[in-house]
CSV table of C-alpha atoms in Angstrom, one decimal:
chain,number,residue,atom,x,y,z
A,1,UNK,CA,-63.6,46.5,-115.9
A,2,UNK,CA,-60.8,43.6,-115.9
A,3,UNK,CA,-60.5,41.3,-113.5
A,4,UNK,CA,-56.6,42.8,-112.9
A,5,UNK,CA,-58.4,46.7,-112.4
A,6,UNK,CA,-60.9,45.0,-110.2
A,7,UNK,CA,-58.7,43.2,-107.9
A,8,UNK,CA,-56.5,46.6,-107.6
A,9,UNK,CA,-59.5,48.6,-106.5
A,10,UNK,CA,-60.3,45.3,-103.7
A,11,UNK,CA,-57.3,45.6,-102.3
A,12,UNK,CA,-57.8,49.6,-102.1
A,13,UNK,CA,-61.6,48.9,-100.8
A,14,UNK,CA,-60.3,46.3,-98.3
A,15,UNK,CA,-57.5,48.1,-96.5
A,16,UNK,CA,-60.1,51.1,-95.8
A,17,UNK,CA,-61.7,48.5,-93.9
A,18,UNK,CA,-59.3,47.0,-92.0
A,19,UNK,CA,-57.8,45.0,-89.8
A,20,UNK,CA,-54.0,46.1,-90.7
A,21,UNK,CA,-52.3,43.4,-91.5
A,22,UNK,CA,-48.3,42.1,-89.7
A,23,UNK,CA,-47.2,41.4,-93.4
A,24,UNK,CA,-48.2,42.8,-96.8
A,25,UNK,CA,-46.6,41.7,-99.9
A,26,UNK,CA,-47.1,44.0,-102.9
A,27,UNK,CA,-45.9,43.1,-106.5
A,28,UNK,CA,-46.2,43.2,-110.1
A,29,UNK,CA,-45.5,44.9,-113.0
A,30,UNK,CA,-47.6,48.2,-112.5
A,31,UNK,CA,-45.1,50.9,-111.0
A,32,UNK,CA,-47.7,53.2,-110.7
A,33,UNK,CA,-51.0,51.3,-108.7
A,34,UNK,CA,-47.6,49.5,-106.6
A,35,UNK,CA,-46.5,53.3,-105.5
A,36,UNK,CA,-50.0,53.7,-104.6
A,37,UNK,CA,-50.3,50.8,-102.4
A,38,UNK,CA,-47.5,51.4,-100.3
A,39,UNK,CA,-48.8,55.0,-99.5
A,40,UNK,CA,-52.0,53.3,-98.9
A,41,UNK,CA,-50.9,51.1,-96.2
A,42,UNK,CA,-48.2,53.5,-94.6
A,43,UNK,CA,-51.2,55.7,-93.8
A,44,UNK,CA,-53.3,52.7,-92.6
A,45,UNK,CA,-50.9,51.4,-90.4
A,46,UNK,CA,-50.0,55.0,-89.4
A,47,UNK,CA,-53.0,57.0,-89.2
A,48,UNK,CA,-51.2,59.5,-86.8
A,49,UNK,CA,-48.9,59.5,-89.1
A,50,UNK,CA,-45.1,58.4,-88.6
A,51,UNK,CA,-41.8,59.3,-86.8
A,52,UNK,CA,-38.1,58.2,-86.9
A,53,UNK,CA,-38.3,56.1,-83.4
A,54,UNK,CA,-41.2,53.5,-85.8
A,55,UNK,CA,-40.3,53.8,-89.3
A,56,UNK,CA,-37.8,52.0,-91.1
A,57,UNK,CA,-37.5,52.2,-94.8
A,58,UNK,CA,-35.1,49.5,-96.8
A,59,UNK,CA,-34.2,49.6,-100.2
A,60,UNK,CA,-33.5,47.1,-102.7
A,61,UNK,CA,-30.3,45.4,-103.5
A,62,UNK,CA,-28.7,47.3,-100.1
A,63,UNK,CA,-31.1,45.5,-98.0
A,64,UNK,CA,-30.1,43.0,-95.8
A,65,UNK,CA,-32.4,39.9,-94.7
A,66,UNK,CA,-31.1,40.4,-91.1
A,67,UNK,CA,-31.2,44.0,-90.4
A,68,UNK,CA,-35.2,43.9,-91.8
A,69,UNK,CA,-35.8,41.4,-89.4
A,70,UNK,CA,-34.5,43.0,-86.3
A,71,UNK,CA,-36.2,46.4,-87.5
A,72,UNK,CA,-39.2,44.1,-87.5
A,73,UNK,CA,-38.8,42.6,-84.3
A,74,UNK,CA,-38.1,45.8,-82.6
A,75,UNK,CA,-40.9,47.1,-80.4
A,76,UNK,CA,-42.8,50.2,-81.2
A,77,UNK,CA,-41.8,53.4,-79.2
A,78,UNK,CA,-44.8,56.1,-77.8
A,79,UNK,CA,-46.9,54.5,-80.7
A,80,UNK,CA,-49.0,51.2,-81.3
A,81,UNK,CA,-47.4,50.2,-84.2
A,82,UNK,CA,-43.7,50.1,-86.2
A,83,UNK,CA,-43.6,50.4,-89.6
A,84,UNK,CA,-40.7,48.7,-91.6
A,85,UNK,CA,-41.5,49.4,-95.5
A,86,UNK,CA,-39.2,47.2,-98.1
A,87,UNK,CA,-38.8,48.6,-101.7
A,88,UNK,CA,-38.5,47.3,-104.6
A,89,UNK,CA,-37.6,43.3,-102.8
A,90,UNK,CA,-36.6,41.8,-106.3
A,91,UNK,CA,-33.8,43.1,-106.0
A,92,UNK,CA,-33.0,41.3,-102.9
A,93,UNK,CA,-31.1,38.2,-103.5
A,94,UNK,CA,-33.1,35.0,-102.0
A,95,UNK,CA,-30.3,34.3,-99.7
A,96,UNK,CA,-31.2,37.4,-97.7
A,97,UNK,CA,-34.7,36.9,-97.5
A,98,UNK,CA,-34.2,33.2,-96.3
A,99,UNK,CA,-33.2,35.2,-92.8
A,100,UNK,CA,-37.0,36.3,-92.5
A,101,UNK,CA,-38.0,32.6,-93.3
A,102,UNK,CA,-38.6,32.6,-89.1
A,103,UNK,CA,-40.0,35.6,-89.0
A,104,UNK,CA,-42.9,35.0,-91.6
A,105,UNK,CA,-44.0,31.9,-89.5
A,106,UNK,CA,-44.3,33.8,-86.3
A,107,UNK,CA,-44.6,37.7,-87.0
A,108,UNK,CA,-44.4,40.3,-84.6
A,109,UNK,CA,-48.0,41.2,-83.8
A,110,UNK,CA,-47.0,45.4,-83.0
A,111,UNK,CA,-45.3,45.4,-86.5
A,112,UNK,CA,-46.4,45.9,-90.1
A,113,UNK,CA,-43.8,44.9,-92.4
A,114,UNK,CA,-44.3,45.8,-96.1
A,115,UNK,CA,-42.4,43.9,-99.4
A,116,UNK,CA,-42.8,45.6,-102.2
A,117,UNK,CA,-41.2,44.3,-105.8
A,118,UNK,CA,-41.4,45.3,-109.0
A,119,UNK,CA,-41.6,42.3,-111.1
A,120,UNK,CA,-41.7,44.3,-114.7
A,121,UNK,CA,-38.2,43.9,-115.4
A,122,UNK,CA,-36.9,41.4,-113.3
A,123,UNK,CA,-38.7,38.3,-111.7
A,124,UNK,CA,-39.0,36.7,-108.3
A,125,UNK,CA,-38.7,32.7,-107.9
A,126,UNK,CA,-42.3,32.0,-106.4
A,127,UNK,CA,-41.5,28.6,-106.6
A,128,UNK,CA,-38.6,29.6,-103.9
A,129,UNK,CA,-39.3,28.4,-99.8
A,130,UNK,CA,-38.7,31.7,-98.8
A,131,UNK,CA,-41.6,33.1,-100.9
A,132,UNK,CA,-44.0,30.3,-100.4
A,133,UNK,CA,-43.6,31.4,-97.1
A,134,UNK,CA,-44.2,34.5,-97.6
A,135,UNK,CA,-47.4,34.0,-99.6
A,136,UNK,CA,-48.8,32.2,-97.1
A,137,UNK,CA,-48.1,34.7,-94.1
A,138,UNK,CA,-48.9,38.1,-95.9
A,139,UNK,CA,-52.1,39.9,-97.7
A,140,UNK,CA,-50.9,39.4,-100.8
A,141,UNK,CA,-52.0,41.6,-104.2
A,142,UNK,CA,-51.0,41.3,-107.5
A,143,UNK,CA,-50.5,44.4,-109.4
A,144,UNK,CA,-50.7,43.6,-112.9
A,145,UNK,CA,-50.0,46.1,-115.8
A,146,UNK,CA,-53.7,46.8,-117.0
A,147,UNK,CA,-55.4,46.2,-120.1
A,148,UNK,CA,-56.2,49.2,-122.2
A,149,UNK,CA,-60.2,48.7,-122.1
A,150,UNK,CA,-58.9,50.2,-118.6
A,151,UNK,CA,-57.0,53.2,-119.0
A,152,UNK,CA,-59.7,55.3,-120.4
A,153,UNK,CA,-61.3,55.2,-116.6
A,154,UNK,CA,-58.5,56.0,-114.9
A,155,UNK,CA,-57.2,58.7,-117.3
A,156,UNK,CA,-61.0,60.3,-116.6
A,157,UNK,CA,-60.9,60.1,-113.5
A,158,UNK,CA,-57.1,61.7,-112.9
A,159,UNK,CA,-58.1,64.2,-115.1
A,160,UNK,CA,-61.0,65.3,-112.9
A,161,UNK,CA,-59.3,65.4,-110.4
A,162,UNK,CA,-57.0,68.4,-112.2
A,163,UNK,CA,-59.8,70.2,-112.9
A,164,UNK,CA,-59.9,68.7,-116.5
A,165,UNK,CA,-62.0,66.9,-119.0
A,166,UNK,CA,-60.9,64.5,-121.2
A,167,UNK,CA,-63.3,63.3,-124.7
A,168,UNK,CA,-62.7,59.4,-125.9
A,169,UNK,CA,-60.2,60.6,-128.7
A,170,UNK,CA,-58.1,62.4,-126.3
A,171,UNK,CA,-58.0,59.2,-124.3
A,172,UNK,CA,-57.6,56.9,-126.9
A,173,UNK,CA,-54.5,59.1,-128.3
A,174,UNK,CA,-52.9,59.1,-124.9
A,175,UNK,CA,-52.9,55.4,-124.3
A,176,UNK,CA,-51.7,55.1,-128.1
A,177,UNK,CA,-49.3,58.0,-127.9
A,178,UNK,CA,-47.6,57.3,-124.0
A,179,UNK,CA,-49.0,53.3,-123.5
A,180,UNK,CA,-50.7,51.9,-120.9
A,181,UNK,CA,-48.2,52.8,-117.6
A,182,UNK,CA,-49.9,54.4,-115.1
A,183,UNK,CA,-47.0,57.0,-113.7
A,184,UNK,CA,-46.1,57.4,-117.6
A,185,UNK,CA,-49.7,58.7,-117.7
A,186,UNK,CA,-49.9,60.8,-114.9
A,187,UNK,CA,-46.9,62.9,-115.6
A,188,UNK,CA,-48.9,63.2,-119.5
A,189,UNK,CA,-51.9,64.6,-117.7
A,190,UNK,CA,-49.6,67.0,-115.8
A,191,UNK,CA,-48.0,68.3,-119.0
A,192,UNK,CA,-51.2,68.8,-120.1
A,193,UNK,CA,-52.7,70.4,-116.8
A,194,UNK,CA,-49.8,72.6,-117.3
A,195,UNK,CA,-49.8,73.7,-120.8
A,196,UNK,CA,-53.6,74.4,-120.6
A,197,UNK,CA,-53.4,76.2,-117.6
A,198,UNK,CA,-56.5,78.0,-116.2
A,199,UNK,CA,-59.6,78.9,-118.3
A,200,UNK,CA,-61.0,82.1,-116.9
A,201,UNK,CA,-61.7,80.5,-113.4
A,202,UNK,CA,-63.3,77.4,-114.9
A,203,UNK,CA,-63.4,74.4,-112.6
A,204,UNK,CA,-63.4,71.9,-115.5
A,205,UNK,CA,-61.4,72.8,-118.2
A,206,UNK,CA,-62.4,70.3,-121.7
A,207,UNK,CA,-59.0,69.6,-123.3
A,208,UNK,CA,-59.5,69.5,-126.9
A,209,UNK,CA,-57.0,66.9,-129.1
A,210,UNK,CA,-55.2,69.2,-130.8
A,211,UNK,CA,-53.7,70.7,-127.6
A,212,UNK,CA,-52.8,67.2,-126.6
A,213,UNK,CA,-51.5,66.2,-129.6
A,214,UNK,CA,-49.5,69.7,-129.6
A,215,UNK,CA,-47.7,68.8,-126.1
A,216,UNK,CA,-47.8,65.0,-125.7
A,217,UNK,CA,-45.0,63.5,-128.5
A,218,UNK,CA,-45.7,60.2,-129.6
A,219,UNK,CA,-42.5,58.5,-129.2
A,220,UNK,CA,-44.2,55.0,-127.7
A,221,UNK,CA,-45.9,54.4,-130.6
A,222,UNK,CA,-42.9,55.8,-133.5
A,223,UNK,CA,-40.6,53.4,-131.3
A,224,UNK,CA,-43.5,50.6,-131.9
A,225,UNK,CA,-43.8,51.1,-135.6
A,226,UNK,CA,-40.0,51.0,-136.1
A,227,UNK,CA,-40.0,47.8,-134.6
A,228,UNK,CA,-42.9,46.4,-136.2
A,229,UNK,CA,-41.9,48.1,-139.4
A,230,UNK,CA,-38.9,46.1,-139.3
A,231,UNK,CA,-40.6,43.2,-138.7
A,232,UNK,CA,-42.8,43.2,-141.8
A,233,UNK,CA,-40.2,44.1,-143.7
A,234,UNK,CA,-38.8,40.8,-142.5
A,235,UNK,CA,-35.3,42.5,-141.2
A,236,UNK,CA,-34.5,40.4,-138.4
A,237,UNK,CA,-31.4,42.3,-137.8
A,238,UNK,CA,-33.2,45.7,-137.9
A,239,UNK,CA,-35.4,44.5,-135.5
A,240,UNK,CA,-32.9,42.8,-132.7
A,241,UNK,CA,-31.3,46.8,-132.7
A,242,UNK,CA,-34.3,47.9,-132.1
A,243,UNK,CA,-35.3,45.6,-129.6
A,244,UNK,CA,-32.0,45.9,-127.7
A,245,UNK,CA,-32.3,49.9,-127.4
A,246,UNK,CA,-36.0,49.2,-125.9
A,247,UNK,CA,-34.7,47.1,-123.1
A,248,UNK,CA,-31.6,49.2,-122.4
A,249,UNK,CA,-34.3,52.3,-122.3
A,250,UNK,CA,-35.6,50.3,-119.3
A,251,UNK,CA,-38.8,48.9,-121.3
A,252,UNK,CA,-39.8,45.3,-120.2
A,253,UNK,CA,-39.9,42.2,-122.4
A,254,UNK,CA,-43.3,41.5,-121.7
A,255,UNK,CA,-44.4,44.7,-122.7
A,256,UNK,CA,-42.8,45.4,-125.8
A,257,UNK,CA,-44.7,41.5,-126.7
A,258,UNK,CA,-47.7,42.9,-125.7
A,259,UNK,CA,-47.1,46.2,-127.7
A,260,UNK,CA,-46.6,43.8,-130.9
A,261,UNK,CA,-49.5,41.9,-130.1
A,262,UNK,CA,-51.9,44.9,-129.7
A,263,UNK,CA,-50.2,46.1,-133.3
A,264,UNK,CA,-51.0,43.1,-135.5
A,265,UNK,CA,-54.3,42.5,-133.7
A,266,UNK,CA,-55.5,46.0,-135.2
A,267,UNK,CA,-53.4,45.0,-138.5
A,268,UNK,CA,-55.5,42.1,-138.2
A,269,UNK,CA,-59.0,43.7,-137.8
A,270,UNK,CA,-58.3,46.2,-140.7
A,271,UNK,CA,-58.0,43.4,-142.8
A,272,UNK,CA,-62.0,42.9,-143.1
A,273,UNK,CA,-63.4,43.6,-145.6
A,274,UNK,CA,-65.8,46.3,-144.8
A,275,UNK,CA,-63.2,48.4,-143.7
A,276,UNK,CA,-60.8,48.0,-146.5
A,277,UNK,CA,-62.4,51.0,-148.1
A,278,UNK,CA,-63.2,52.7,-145.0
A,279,UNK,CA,-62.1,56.5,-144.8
A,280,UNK,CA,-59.9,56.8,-142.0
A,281,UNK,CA,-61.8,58.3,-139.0
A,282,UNK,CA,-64.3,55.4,-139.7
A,283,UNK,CA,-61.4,52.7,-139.7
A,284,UNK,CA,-60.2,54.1,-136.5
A,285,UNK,CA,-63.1,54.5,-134.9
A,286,UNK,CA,-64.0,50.5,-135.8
A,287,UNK,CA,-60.4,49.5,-134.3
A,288,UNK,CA,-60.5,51.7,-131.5
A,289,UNK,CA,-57.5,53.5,-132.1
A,290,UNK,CA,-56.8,57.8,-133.1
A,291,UNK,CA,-57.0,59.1,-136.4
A,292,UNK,CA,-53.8,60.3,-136.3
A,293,UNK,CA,-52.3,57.0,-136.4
A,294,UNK,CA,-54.6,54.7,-138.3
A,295,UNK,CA,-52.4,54.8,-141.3
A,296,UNK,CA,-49.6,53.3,-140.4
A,297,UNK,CA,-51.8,50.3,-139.1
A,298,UNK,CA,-53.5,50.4,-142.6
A,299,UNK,CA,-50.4,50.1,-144.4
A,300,UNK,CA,-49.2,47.1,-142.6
A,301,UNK,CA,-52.4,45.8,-143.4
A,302,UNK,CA,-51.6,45.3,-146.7
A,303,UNK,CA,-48.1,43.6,-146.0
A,304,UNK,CA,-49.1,40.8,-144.2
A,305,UNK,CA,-51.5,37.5,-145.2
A,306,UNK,CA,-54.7,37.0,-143.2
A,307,UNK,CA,-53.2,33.1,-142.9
A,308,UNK,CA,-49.6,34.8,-141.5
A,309,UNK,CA,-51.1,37.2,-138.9
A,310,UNK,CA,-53.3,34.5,-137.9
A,311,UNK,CA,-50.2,32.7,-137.3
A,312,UNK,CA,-48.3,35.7,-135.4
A,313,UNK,CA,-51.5,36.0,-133.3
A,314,UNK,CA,-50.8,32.4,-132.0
A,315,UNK,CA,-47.3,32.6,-131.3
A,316,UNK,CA,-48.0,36.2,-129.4
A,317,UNK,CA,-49.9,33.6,-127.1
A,318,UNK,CA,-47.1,31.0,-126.4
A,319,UNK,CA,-44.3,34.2,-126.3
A,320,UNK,CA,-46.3,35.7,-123.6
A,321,UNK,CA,-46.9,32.7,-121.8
A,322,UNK,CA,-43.0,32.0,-122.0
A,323,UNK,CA,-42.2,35.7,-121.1
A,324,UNK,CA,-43.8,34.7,-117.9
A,325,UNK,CA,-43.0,31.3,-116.7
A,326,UNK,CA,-40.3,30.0,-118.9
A,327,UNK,CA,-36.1,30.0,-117.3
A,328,UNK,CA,-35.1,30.8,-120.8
A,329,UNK,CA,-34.0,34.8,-120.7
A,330,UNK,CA,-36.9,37.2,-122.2
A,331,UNK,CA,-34.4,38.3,-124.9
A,332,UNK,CA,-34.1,35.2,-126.3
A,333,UNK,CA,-37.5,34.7,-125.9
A,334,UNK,CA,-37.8,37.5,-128.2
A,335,UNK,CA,-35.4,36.7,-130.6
A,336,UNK,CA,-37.2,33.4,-131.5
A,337,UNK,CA,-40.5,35.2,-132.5
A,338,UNK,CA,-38.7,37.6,-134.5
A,339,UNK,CA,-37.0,34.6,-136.3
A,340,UNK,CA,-39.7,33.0,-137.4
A,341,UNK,CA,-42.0,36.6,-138.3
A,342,UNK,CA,-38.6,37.1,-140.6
A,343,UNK,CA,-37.7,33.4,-141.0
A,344,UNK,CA,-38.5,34.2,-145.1
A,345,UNK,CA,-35.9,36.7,-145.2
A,346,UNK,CA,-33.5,34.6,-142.9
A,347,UNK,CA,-33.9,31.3,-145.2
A,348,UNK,CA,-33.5,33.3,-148.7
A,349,UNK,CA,-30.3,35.3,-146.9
A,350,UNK,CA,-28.6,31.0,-145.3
């Protein structure tokens, strides 16, 4: 398990044991685990549950700094504590939250304010007072999008809990055919737990590939190839369209990097020898990837130069390094990397 899926399942472990907190802050680009938390700490800070006299929900770009501070200052009626739950905070500009600036030095004691932000496709300033502030007043967690080494837990584990049974290629093709986003997964398993329906009163039901492969579409990874197609083909221009209709799709910057970076890792690794004769379920199987789409890997194998994808490798590094910290915007971000993948084609066409 990562160090990201381990701090997740802390915070989880932690809140069961209490104290509540007066302040949570909850961010990061994992929509899914971020959902999860906030229902988690409503129903800690509620256990009886809640009522219109101690709840107060804000949302986003509506939400004003002052009006979440005077919901937070309010006293709690025929209850112990008042719930005031923030969503989705990033969209908040930093000139409202500098009202709660007071507030996060002295909280109210009978209140527990949650801030949740999803940082995926739009950052918060950390270097900002206001958040500093923040930092240092709240329980803070991190929800970072997870690695794929940790899917293949938490897809077993949902599935059980539908009654279902997944093998290591059904897991495998999910995270290669829907990606690594938790609530993309969970409404795959329902579409599954659906179109499998019950088996003769079975309590686990074992869902077989083909069924999955039958009602799951694999539209992340054709999506994927056409970019990365386009980028061994050293269209630059090809790419940038396909790159725009991603982001406008809602798909982060940081993501699609890591979705390249994943691909020419595995272009990579079918580049040693001993697997360039390979048959395909043994390539697959070496690169940890399905059957079903281990020749389109195997063909880009052959475009590329060990020395260049060695190279690409190294920039993925510094790109998602700059997708993260850097001012520049992630679009030009990526626009560099696919310059210099295509700068061949970009010199022979100047």
């Amino acid at each position: 398990m990562s160090k990201k899926a381990e701090r997740a399942r802390q915070f989880f472990r932690d809140l069961k044991k209490g104290p509540v907190a007066p302040i949570y802050y909850v961010h990061g680009a994992e929509t899914y685990l971020l959902d999860q938390a906030v229902e988690a700490l409503i129903a800690a800070a509620a256990p009886e549950g809640t009522n219109a006299f101690n709840l107060d929900t804000f949302q986003g770009r509506s939400a004003s700094g002052e009006a979440i501070r005077a919901a937070a200052e309010m006293l709690p009626m025929m209850s112990k504590r008042r719930l005031v739950v923030v969503r989705d905070m990033q969209e908040i500009p930093l000139s409202e939250l500098a009202h709660l600036e007071d507030y996060f030095t002295n909280p109210s004691p009978t209140t527990c304010l949650i801030l949740h932000a999803r940082t995926a496709q739009k950052k918060i300033d950390g270097r900002s007072g206001v958040i500093r502030k923040l930092k240092k007043a709240a329980e803070v967690c991190e929800f970072e999008a997870l690695y794929e080494s940790d899917i293949p837990a938490f897809l077993e584990k949902q599935a059980a809990s539908r009654g279902m049974r997944l093998s290591r290629p059904v897991t495998q093709y999910l995270v290669d055919a829907v990606g690594t986003d938790m609530a993309e997964l969970q409404q795959a398993l329902e579409k599954i737990d659906l179109y499998v329906g019950p088996r003769n009163g079975e309590s686990s039901r074992q869902v077989d590939l083909d069924e999955v492969q039958e009602v799951i579409a694999h539209t992340r990874v054709r999506t994927v190839f056409d970019l990365t197609d386009a980028l061994g083909e050293r269209n630059y221009q090809k790419a940038l369209l396909i790159m725009e209709r991603m982001l406008l799709d809602g798909q982060s910057a940081l993501v699609i990097s890591h979705m390249i970076a994943r691909h020419f890792r595995i272009v990579a690794r079918l580049q040693d020898p001993s697997l360039r004769n390979a048959n395909n379920s043994d390539a697959a199987r070496a690169v940890g990837v399905s059957p079903f789409f281990v020749k389109d890997y195997q063909r880009h194998a052959r475009t590329f130069a060990v020395e260049e994808l060695a190279s690409i490798l190294r920039r993925m590094l510094e790109v998602d390094n700059a997708l993260k910290s850097s001012p520049l915007p992630d679009r030009v971000t990526l626009e560099e990397l696919f310059a210099q993948i295509c700068m061949r084609a970009l010199h022979s066409t100047g």
